[in-house]
Coordinates of C-alpha atoms and ligand atoms in Angstrom, one line a residue:
M1 CA 1.0 12.4 16.1
V2 CA 2.8 10.3 13.5
V3 CA 2.9 6.5 13.0
T4 CA 5.2 4.8 10.5
D5 CA 7.1 1.6 10.0
D6 CA 10.4 3.2 11.0
A7 CA 11.4 5.1 14.2
I8 CA 13.8 7.5 12.6
S9 CA 11.2 8.6 10.0
T10 CA 8.5 8.9 12.6
K11 CA 10.7 11.3 14.5
V12 CA 11.3 13.4 11.4
G13 CA 7.5 13.8 11.0
R14 CA 7.1 14.6 14.7
D15 CA 9.7 17.3 14.6
V16 CA 8.0 18.9 11.6
L17 CA 4.7 19.0 13.6
A18 CA 6.5 20.3 16.7
A19 CA 8.0 23.1 14.6
G20 CA 4.5 24.2 13.4
G21 CA 4.2 22.3 10.2
N22 CA 0.8 20.8 9.3
A23 CA -0.1 17.2 8.6
A24 CA 0.8 17.5 4.9
D25 CA 4.2 19.0 5.7
A26 CA 4.9 16.2 8.2
A27 CA 3.8 13.5 5.7
V28 CA 6.1 14.8 3.0
A29 CA 9.1 15.0 5.3
T30 CA 8.4 11.6 6.7
A31 CA 8.0 10.0 3.3
F32 CA 11.4 11.4 2.2
A33 CA 12.9 10.1 5.4
L34 CA 11.4 6.7 4.8
A35 CA 13.0 6.7 1.4
V36 CA 16.4 6.8 3.1
A37 CA 16.0 5.1 6.5
Y38 CA 13.5 2.4 5.3
P39 CA 14.8 1.5 1.9
T40 CA 12.9 -1.8 2.1
A41 CA 9.7 0.0 1.1
G42 CA 10.2 3.7 1.5
N43 CA 11.2 5.1 -1.8
L44 CA 12.0 7.6 -4.5
G45 CA 11.8 4.9 -7.1
G46 CA 8.2 3.8 -6.5
G47 CA 4.8 5.5 -6.0
G48 CA 1.8 5.7 -3.8
F49 CA -1.5 7.3 -2.7
A50 CA -2.6 9.8 -0.1
V51 CA -6.0 10.5 1.4
T52 CA -6.1 13.8 3.3
R53 CA -8.6 15.8 5.4
M54 CA -7.3 19.3 5.7
N55 CA -9.6 22.1 7.1
G56 CA -12.6 19.8 6.8
A57 CA -12.1 19.0 3.1
V58 CA -11.1 15.6 1.8
T59 CA -8.8 14.9 -1.2
A60 CA -7.2 11.9 -2.8
L61 CA -3.8 12.1 -4.4
D62 CA -2.8 9.5 -7.0
F63 CA 1.0 9.2 -7.5
R64 CA 0.8 5.7 -8.9
E65 CA 3.6 4.6 -11.3
T66 CA 2.7 4.2 -15.0
A67 CA 3.6 1.6 -17.5
P68 CA 6.5 2.9 -19.7
L69 CA 5.3 4.0 -23.2
A70 CA 7.2 1.1 -24.6
A71 CA 5.2 -1.5 -22.6
T72 CA 2.5 -3.1 -24.6
R73 CA -0.4 -5.5 -23.6
D74 CA 1.6 -8.7 -24.4
A75 CA 5.1 -7.4 -23.6
F76 CA 5.4 -9.8 -20.6
V77 CA 3.7 -12.9 -21.9
D78 CA 5.4 -16.1 -23.1
A79 CA 4.5 -18.3 -26.1
N80 CA 2.1 -20.3 -23.8
G81 CA 0.3 -17.2 -22.7
K82 CA 1.9 -17.2 -19.2
P83 CA 3.5 -14.1 -17.6
V84 CA 7.3 -14.1 -17.9
P85 CA 9.4 -13.7 -14.7
D86 CA 10.8 -10.3 -15.6
V87 CA 7.4 -8.7 -15.1
R88 CA 8.3 -8.9 -11.4
D89 CA 12.1 -9.2 -11.3
G90 CA 14.7 -6.9 -12.6
I91 CA 14.8 -3.8 -14.7
R92 CA 11.9 -4.6 -17.1
S93 CA 9.5 -4.8 -14.1
V94 CA 9.9 -1.1 -13.3
G95 CA 7.0 1.3 -13.6
V96 CA 7.7 5.0 -14.1
P97 CA 8.7 6.3 -10.6
A98 CA 6.0 8.6 -9.2
S99 CA 6.8 9.4 -5.5
V100 CA 8.7 12.6 -6.1
A101 CA 5.9 14.1 -8.2
G102 CA 3.3 13.0 -5.7
L103 CA 5.2 14.4 -2.6
F104 CA 5.7 17.7 -4.4
E105 CA 2.1 17.9 -5.3
L106 CA 1.1 17.3 -1.7
Y107 CA 3.5 20.0 -0.4
D108 CA 2.4 22.4 -3.1
K109 CA -1.3 22.2 -2.7
L110 CA -1.7 21.3 1.0
G111 CA 1.6 22.2 2.8
S112 CA 1.4 25.1 5.3
K113 CA 4.3 26.9 3.6
K114 CA 5.6 27.6 7.1
K115 CA 8.2 25.0 6.0
T116 CA 9.9 25.3 2.7
W117 CA 10.2 22.3 0.3
R118 CA 13.9 22.3 1.0
E119 CA 13.3 22.3 4.8
L120 CA 11.1 19.2 4.4
L121 CA 13.9 17.4 2.5
L122 CA 16.7 18.4 4.8
P123 CA 16.3 15.6 7.4
A124 CA 16.4 13.0 4.6
I125 CA 19.5 14.6 3.1
D126 CA 21.1 14.5 6.4
L127 CA 20.2 10.9 7.0
A128 CA 21.5 9.9 3.6
S129 CA 24.8 11.7 4.0
K130 CA 25.6 11.1 7.7
G131 CA 24.0 7.7 7.8
F132 CA 21.9 5.8 10.3
L133 CA 22.5 2.7 12.4
V134 CA 21.6 -0.7 10.9
D135 CA 19.0 -2.4 13.0
D136 CA 17.4 -5.9 13.2
G137 CA 14.5 -4.9 11.0
F138 CA 16.8 -3.7 8.2
L139 CA 18.9 -6.8 8.5
E140 CA 16.0 -9.1 8.4
T141 CA 14.7 -7.7 5.1
L142 CA 18.3 -7.7 3.6
K143 CA 18.6 -11.4 4.6
R144 CA 15.3 -12.3 3.0
M145 CA 15.8 -10.3 -0.2
G146 CA 19.7 -10.8 -0.4
E147 CA 19.6 -13.2 -3.3
R148 CA 17.4 -10.9 -5.3
L149 CA 19.5 -7.8 -4.5
K150 CA 22.9 -9.5 -5.1
K151 CA 21.9 -10.3 -8.7
H152 CA 22.4 -6.6 -9.4
A153 CA 26.0 -5.2 -8.9
V154 CA 24.9 -1.7 -7.8
S155 CA 22.5 -3.1 -5.3
A156 CA 25.1 -5.6 -4.0
A157 CA 27.6 -2.8 -3.5
L158 CA 25.1 -0.6 -1.7
F159 CA 23.5 -3.2 0.6
F160 CA 26.3 -5.7 1.0
P161 CA 29.4 -3.5 0.8
D162 CA 31.9 -6.2 2.0
G163 CA 30.0 -9.0 0.2
T164 CA 28.1 -9.8 3.3
L165 CA 25.3 -8.4 5.5
P166 CA 26.3 -5.1 7.2
A167 CA 26.9 -5.5 10.9
K168 CA 24.2 -4.6 13.3
G169 CA 24.8 -1.1 14.7
S170 CA 27.1 -0.2 11.8
L171 CA 26.5 3.1 10.0
F172 CA 24.6 2.9 6.7
R173 CA 25.5 5.9 4.5
N174 CA 24.2 6.6 1.1
P175 CA 26.0 9.7 -0.4
D176 CA 24.6 9.1 -3.9
L177 CA 21.1 9.3 -2.6
A178 CA 22.0 12.5 -0.6
S179 CA 23.0 14.1 -3.9
V180 CA 19.7 13.0 -5.6
L181 CA 17.8 14.5 -2.7
E182 CA 19.8 17.7 -2.9
R183 CA 18.8 18.1 -6.5
I184 CA 15.1 17.5 -5.6
A185 CA 15.4 20.1 -2.8
E186 CA 16.9 22.6 -5.2
K187 CA 14.8 22.1 -8.3
G188 CA 11.6 20.3 -7.2
P189 CA 10.4 17.4 -9.4
K190 CA 12.7 18.7 -12.2
G191 CA 15.6 17.7 -10.0
F192 CA 14.4 14.1 -10.4
Y193 CA 12.6 13.8 -13.7
E194 CA 15.2 15.8 -15.6
G195 CA 18.9 16.3 -15.3
P196 CA 21.5 14.0 -13.8
T197 CA 19.0 11.7 -11.9
A198 CA 16.8 11.2 -15.0
D199 CA 20.0 10.6 -17.0
A200 CA 21.2 8.0 -14.5
I201 CA 17.8 6.1 -14.7
V202 CA 17.7 6.2 -18.5
R203 CA 21.4 5.1 -18.8
Q204 CA 20.7 2.1 -16.6
M205 CA 17.6 1.3 -18.6
K206 CA 19.6 1.4 -21.9
A207 CA 22.4 -0.7 -20.4
E208 CA 20.1 -3.4 -19.1
K209 CA 17.3 -3.4 -21.7
G210 CA 14.8 -1.6 -19.5
L211 CA 11.8 0.3 -21.0
I212 CA 11.8 3.7 -19.3
T213 CA 12.9 6.7 -21.4
H214 CA 13.4 10.4 -20.8
L215 CA 9.9 11.0 -22.3
D216 CA 8.4 8.6 -19.7
L217 CA 10.0 10.5 -16.9
Q218 CA 9.2 14.0 -18.2
S219 CA 5.6 13.2 -18.8
Y220 CA 4.8 11.6 -15.4
Q221 CA 2.1 13.5 -13.5
A222 CA 0.5 12.9 -10.1
K223 CA -3.3 13.3 -10.2
W224 CA -5.9 14.5 -7.8
R225 CA -8.9 12.1 -7.8
T226 CA -12.3 12.4 -6.3
P227 CA -12.1 10.4 -3.0
M228 CA -14.2 7.3 -2.5
E229 CA -16.7 8.2 0.2
F230 CA -19.3 5.9 1.9
T231 CA -20.8 5.1 5.2
Y232 CA -20.3 2.0 7.4
H233 CA -22.6 1.6 10.4
G234 CA -23.2 5.3 10.5
H235 CA -19.5 6.3 10.2
H236 CA -18.2 8.3 7.2
V237 CA -15.3 6.6 5.4
T238 CA -13.0 8.4 2.9
S239 CA -10.6 6.2 1.0
M240 CA -8.6 5.9 -2.2
P241 CA -10.5 5.5 -5.6
P242 CA -9.0 3.8 -8.7
P243 CA -6.4 3.3 -9.9
S244 CA -6.2 1.8 -6.4
S245 CA -8.8 -0.9 -5.9
G246 CA -8.6 -0.1 -2.1
G247 CA -11.5 2.3 -1.6
V248 CA -13.9 0.5 -3.9
T249 CA -13.1 -2.9 -2.5
L250 CA -13.4 -1.6 1.1
A251 CA -16.7 0.0 0.2
M252 CA -18.0 -3.2 -1.3
I253 CA -17.0 -5.2 1.9
C254 CA -18.6 -2.6 4.1
H255 CA -21.8 -2.3 2.1
I256 CA -22.3 -6.1 2.2
L257 CA -21.7 -6.2 6.0
D258 CA -23.6 -3.0 6.8
T259 CA -26.8 -4.9 7.6
Y260 CA -25.1 -7.4 9.9
D261 CA -24.7 -6.9 13.7
L262 CA -21.2 -8.3 13.9
R263 CA -20.8 -7.3 17.5
T264 CA -23.7 -9.5 18.6
L265 CA -22.3 -12.3 16.6
G266 CA -19.1 -11.9 18.6
W267 CA -15.5 -10.8 17.9
Q268 CA -13.7 -13.4 15.8
S269 CA -16.6 -15.8 16.3
P270 CA -17.0 -18.4 13.5
T271 CA -20.2 -16.8 12.3
A272 CA -18.9 -13.2 12.2
L273 CA -15.7 -14.4 10.5
H274 CA -17.8 -16.4 8.0
F275 CA -19.8 -13.3 6.9
M276 CA -16.6 -11.2 6.7
F277 CA -14.9 -13.9 4.5
E278 CA -17.9 -14.1 2.2
A279 CA -18.1 -10.3 1.8
M280 CA -14.3 -10.3 1.1
R281 CA -14.6 -13.2 -1.4
R282 CA -17.3 -11.3 -3.4
A283 CA -15.7 -7.9 -3.2
Y284 CA -12.3 -9.3 -4.5
A285 CA -14.0 -11.3 -7.3
A286 CA -15.5 -8.0 -8.5
R287 CA -12.2 -6.1 -7.9
N288 CA -10.1 -8.6 -9.7
A289 CA -12.4 -8.7 -12.8
K290 CA -13.5 -5.2 -13.2
L291 CA -11.2 -2.6 -11.8
G292 CA -8.3 -0.8 -13.5
D293 CA -7.0 2.7 -14.4
P294 CA -10.0 5.1 -14.7
D295 CA -8.1 7.0 -17.5
F296 CA -8.1 3.8 -19.6
V297 CA -11.1 1.6 -18.7
K298 CA -14.7 2.1 -18.0
M299 CA -15.6 0.5 -14.7
P300 CA -19.2 -0.3 -13.5
L301 CA -18.6 1.7 -10.3
D302 CA -22.2 2.8 -10.0
E303 CA -23.3 -0.8 -10.0
L304 CA -20.6 -2.1 -7.7
L305 CA -21.2 0.6 -5.2
S306 CA -25.0 0.4 -5.2
K307 CA -27.2 -1.0 -2.4
A308 CA -28.7 -3.4 -4.9
W309 CA -25.3 -4.9 -5.6
A310 CA -24.6 -5.4 -1.9
E311 CA -28.1 -6.9 -1.5
E312 CA -27.5 -9.3 -4.4
Q313 CA -24.3 -10.5 -2.8
R314 CA -25.9 -11.0 0.6
S315 CA -28.7 -13.0 -1.0
T316 CA -26.1 -15.6 -2.2
M317 CA -24.3 -15.9 1.2
M318 CA -25.3 -19.0 3.1
K319 CA -25.8 -18.8 6.9
D320 CA -23.3 -21.4 7.8
R321 CA -21.5 -22.6 4.6
A322 CA -18.6 -21.2 2.6
T323 CA -19.5 -20.5 -1.0
P324 CA -16.8 -22.0 -3.3
S325 CA -15.0 -19.3 -5.2
S326 CA -15.6 -21.2 -8.4
E327 CA -19.3 -20.3 -8.1
I328 CA -18.5 -16.6 -8.2
P329 CA -17.4 -15.5 -11.6
S330 CA -14.2 -13.5 -11.8
A331 CA -11.1 -13.4 -13.9
G332 CA -9.3 -16.9 -13.9
T333 CA -6.8 -19.3 -11.8
P334 CA -4.7 -18.7 -8.6
S335 CA -1.4 -19.0 -6.4
G336 CA 1.1 -17.4 -3.9
T337 CA 1.7 -14.2 -2.1
G338 CA 4.5 -11.7 -1.4
P339 CA 5.5 -8.6 0.4
H340 CA 5.4 -5.2 0.5
T341 CA 4.8 -1.4 0.9
T342 CA 4.7 1.1 3.8
H343 CA 2.0 3.2 5.4
L344 CA 2.1 6.4 7.5
S345 CA -0.6 8.3 9.2
V346 CA -0.3 11.8 10.6
V347 CA -2.7 14.1 12.5
D348 CA -1.8 17.6 13.4
A349 CA -2.9 20.0 16.2
D350 CA -5.7 21.4 14.1
G351 CA -7.2 17.9 13.5
N352 CA -6.0 17.7 9.9
A353 CA -4.9 14.2 8.8
V354 CA -2.9 12.5 6.0
A355 CA -3.1 8.8 5.4
M356 CA -0.4 7.9 2.9
T357 CA 0.8 4.5 1.6
T358 CA 3.8 4.3 -0.7
T359 CA 5.4 1.3 -2.3
L360 CA 8.2 -0.3 -4.4
N361 CA 5.8 -3.3 -4.7
F362 CA 8.0 -6.2 -3.3
W363 CA 10.6 -5.4 -0.6
Y364 CA 13.4 -3.6 -2.5
G365 CA 11.1 -3.5 -5.6
S366 CA 12.8 -4.8 -8.7
G367 CA 16.1 -5.3 -6.8
V368 CA 17.7 -2.8 -9.2
T369 CA 19.5 0.2 -7.7
V370 CA 20.2 3.1 -10.0
E371 CA 23.9 3.5 -10.4
G372 CA 25.3 6.7 -8.9
A373 CA 21.8 7.5 -7.4
G374 CA 21.5 5.2 -4.5
F375 CA 17.8 4.3 -4.7
V376 CA 16.0 1.2 -5.7
L377 CA 13.5 1.0 -8.5
N378 CA 10.0 -0.6 -8.1
N379 CA 8.7 -3.8 -9.7
E380 CA 5.2 -2.4 -10.0
M381 CA 4.6 -3.9 -13.5
D382 CA 3.6 -7.1 -11.7
D383 CA 0.5 -5.3 -10.3
F384 CA -0.9 -5.4 -13.8
A385 CA -2.6 -8.5 -15.1
A386 CA 0.4 -9.2 -17.5
A387 CA -1.6 -12.1 -18.8
P388 CA -5.2 -11.5 -17.8
G389 CA -6.7 -14.6 -16.1
Q390 CA -3.3 -15.7 -14.7
A391 CA -2.1 -15.1 -11.2
N392 CA 0.4 -12.3 -10.4
G393 CA 3.1 -12.4 -7.6
F394 CA 0.4 -11.9 -5.0
G395 CA -1.8 -14.7 -6.4
L396 CA -4.3 -12.1 -7.7
V397 CA -6.1 -13.3 -10.8
Q398 CA -7.1 -10.1 -12.6
G399 CA -8.8 -9.3 -15.8
E400 CA -8.6 -7.2 -19.0
A401 CA -9.5 -4.0 -17.1
N402 CA -6.0 -4.2 -15.6
A403 CA -4.1 -5.4 -18.7
I404 CA -1.0 -3.5 -19.6
A405 CA -1.1 -0.5 -21.9
P406 CA 1.5 2.3 -22.5
G407 CA 1.2 5.1 -19.9
K408 CA -1.5 3.2 -17.9
R409 CA -1.5 3.0 -14.1
M410 CA -1.4 -0.6 -12.7
L411 CA -4.3 -1.4 -10.3
S412 CA -3.2 -1.2 -6.6
S413 CA -4.6 -2.4 -3.3
M414 CA -3.4 0.5 -1.3
T415 CA -6.1 1.8 1.0
P416 CA -5.1 5.0 2.9
T417 CA -8.4 5.8 4.7
I418 CA -9.8 8.3 7.1
V419 CA -13.0 7.6 9.1
T420 CA -15.0 10.4 10.6
G421 CA -17.9 10.2 13.2
S422 CA -21.3 11.7 13.2
D423 CA -19.8 14.8 14.8
G424 CA -17.7 15.3 11.6
K425 CA -14.5 14.8 13.6
I426 CA -11.8 12.3 12.6
E427 CA -12.0 8.9 14.3
L428 CA -9.4 6.8 12.5
V429 CA -6.5 7.4 10.2
V430 CA -5.5 4.0 8.8
G431 CA -3.8 2.1 6.0
A432 CA -1.5 -0.8 5.5
A433 CA 1.3 -2.5 3.7
G434 CA 1.0 -6.0 2.3
G435 CA -0.3 -6.2 -1.3
P436 CA -3.9 -7.5 -1.5
T437 CA -4.0 -8.0 2.3
I438 CA -4.0 -4.2 2.6
T439 CA -7.7 -3.7 2.0
T440 CA -8.9 -6.6 4.2
T441 CA -6.5 -5.5 7.0
V442 CA -7.9 -1.9 6.8
F443 CA -11.4 -3.3 6.9
Q444 CA -10.4 -5.2 10.1
Q445 CA -8.9 -2.1 11.7
I446 CA -12.1 -0.2 11.1
S447 CA -14.4 -3.1 12.2
N448 CA -12.3 -3.8 15.3
V449 CA -12.9 -0.2 16.5
I450 CA -16.4 0.5 15.1
D451 CA -18.1 -2.9 15.3
F452 CA -16.3 -4.3 18.4
G453 CA -15.2 -1.2 20.4
L454 CA -11.6 -2.2 20.6
D455 CA -9.0 0.4 21.5
I456 CA -6.5 1.3 18.8
G457 CA -3.6 -0.9 20.2
A458 CA -5.9 -3.9 20.4
A459 CA -7.3 -3.2 17.0
V460 CA -3.8 -3.1 15.4
G461 CA -2.5 -6.0 17.4
A462 CA -5.5 -8.3 16.8
P463 CA -5.0 -11.4 14.7
R464 CA -5.6 -10.7 11.0
F465 CA -7.1 -12.8 8.2
H466 CA -7.4 -12.4 4.5
M467 CA -9.6 -13.7 1.6
Q468 CA -9.2 -12.6 -2.0
H469 CA -11.5 -14.9 -3.9
L470 CA -8.7 -16.9 -5.5
P471 CA -7.0 -18.9 -4.1
D472 CA -10.1 -20.3 -2.5
A473 CA -8.6 -20.2 1.0
V474 CA -8.6 -17.9 4.0
V475 CA -5.2 -16.9 5.2
F476 CA -4.7 -16.6 9.0
E477 CA -1.7 -15.3 10.9
K478 CA 0.3 -17.9 12.8
D479 CA -1.3 -18.6 16.2
G480 CA -4.0 -16.1 15.1
I481 CA -7.0 -18.5 15.3
D482 CA -8.4 -20.4 18.2
D483 CA -8.6 -24.2 17.5
G484 CA -12.3 -24.4 18.1
V485 CA -13.0 -21.5 15.7
A486 CA -10.8 -23.1 13.1
F487 CA -12.6 -26.4 13.5
R488 CA -16.0 -24.8 13.0
L489 CA -14.8 -22.8 10.0
K490 CA -13.5 -26.0 8.4
E491 CA -16.9 -27.6 9.0
M492 CA -18.4 -24.7 7.1
G493 CA -16.2 -25.6 4.2
Y494 CA -13.3 -23.2 4.5
T495 CA -9.7 -24.0 3.7
L496 CA -7.4 -22.3 6.2
T497 CA -3.9 -21.4 5.3
E498 CA -1.4 -20.1 7.9
R499 CA 1.2 -17.3 7.3
G500 CA 3.8 -15.7 9.6
H501 CA 2.0 -12.4 9.7
L502 CA -0.3 -10.4 7.5
A503 CA 0.3 -6.7 6.6
D504 CA 1.9 -3.9 8.5
A505 CA -0.8 -1.5 9.6
P506 CA 0.0 1.4 12.0
A507 CA -3.0 3.5 12.9
I508 CA -4.2 6.6 14.7
G509 CA -7.6 6.9 16.4
R510 CA -9.5 9.5 18.4
F511 CA -11.2 8.2 21.5
G512 CA -13.3 11.0 23.0
A513 CA -10.9 14.0 23.4
E514 CA -7.8 11.8 23.2
W515 CA -5.7 10.8 20.2
R516 CA -4.2 7.4 20.5
G517 CA -1.9 5.7 18.0
A518 CA -0.5 2.3 17.5
A519 CA 2.6 1.3 15.7
E520 CA 2.7 -2.1 14.0
P521 CA 3.8 -4.5 16.7
R522 CA 4.7 -7.2 14.2
R523 CA 7.6 -5.2 12.8
T524 CA 9.8 -2.2 13.8
G525 CA 6.9 0.3 13.6
S526 CA 6.9 3.4 15.7
L527 CA 4.7 6.2 17.0
A528 CA 5.5 9.7 18.2
A529 CA 3.5 12.7 19.3
A530 CA 4.6 16.3 19.2
P531 CA 4.5 18.0 22.6
Ligands
LIG1 N1 2.2 -2.9 -5.0 C1 1.1 -3.4 -4.2 C2 -0.1 -2.6 -4.5 O1 -0.1 -1.5 -4.9 O2 -1.2 -3.1 -4.2

């Protein structure tokens, strides 16, 4: 079974499974298809993370972008100590692209080899050269990000060929991208990090005063990390360790809540929500202040993941009052939010699973398309604390641990996660898109199933909420909260903020002998199972 944010890509993964490929094969082919058919967030110009469980063994693959070697700690700070806009907009916001290295690593180490590398890329090559039909989802993202894309001539020509939005149902072809994919199919990562594609990236960097060089591209390496493993109410959770904050933050939330009987308190009851918000508030305060790239900073992980830390947090949580975030030390002052990223989950016939989340950061990343190469570059530099103590584009206020350094990976919130039951079999394969709302959404997916017994469709469809320490407010989805519950939460001292929807989070679960999946109903998500 495959779930993604795009129907064409889901089918590509399903076909790989149907032809005997394993979960890793399907994830690789699906991710390349997403890079073509879901250019909003699927990518060659970004990066991501994968958590896998293959033949009973778990792994965590880090293919996060890095800061270019020319990016220094204060490269994106103005004279007043504030982050400058080009940390998240345009060519200087680009981290060294990592997806191609990561997908090759996944194929190389965990692919079945019943499918060659080239075979896994062929559907994407086909999609790029023959085209696919423009749908409402694609149009919506183009509309919303049009202004940003049109600032860059190559992006404008690719996405708005006649100066306007493409027509619904028209064919979207990308022959330049097909050529790039051909080179990757032929030469592996060298087809991207060296030769004509690398030349095209560096040419563009030089022309527009970007930072990435040939050396940055040639030295990029995906890394295998020790997965983050912990238990929540007797279930075993495997998630992504730093440089994603996802697994550690999820573990902190789960550890704090592990002693609460949320089910008895009631699904989405004011008291259950209150304890969840307080756990999120404390976990994000620690995340924002203390986490970063493990190759660059020493993090107090033993402390943050200890029972004593969770107990200390619980001891400061009041029974029926919100704790002001100002009373919980973290990294500084707040603001806004932004989109995006994309998650896919795959399980194969042998019960292997891959949870993979990849991103350009915002929709269409930096807005810069590489000339002659047809793919958009990320704006991942904004995931760093460009000016520690000041909010980034997601309103996250982060500290020195996540300050910029040459070659360093920026802290992420991506949380690809696999949950197994006491029988050792997979119960959930989950993850999400949506910046910092990713981790809180993944927690809710897990809690909805484990704590409250919801089926997978109900768990994915349920209203979502988010708390990240600063701003000191809980974000709810539009119409996602009952008036009475909102009234009681306000009485407890919460500020509630409404947003259209939070995160995109397709999921797969096993219920008894049956696998069930749920595409994201808030967007154009899709699900397919091999016969
Ligand atoms: N770019 C969003 C994240 O990695 O958290």
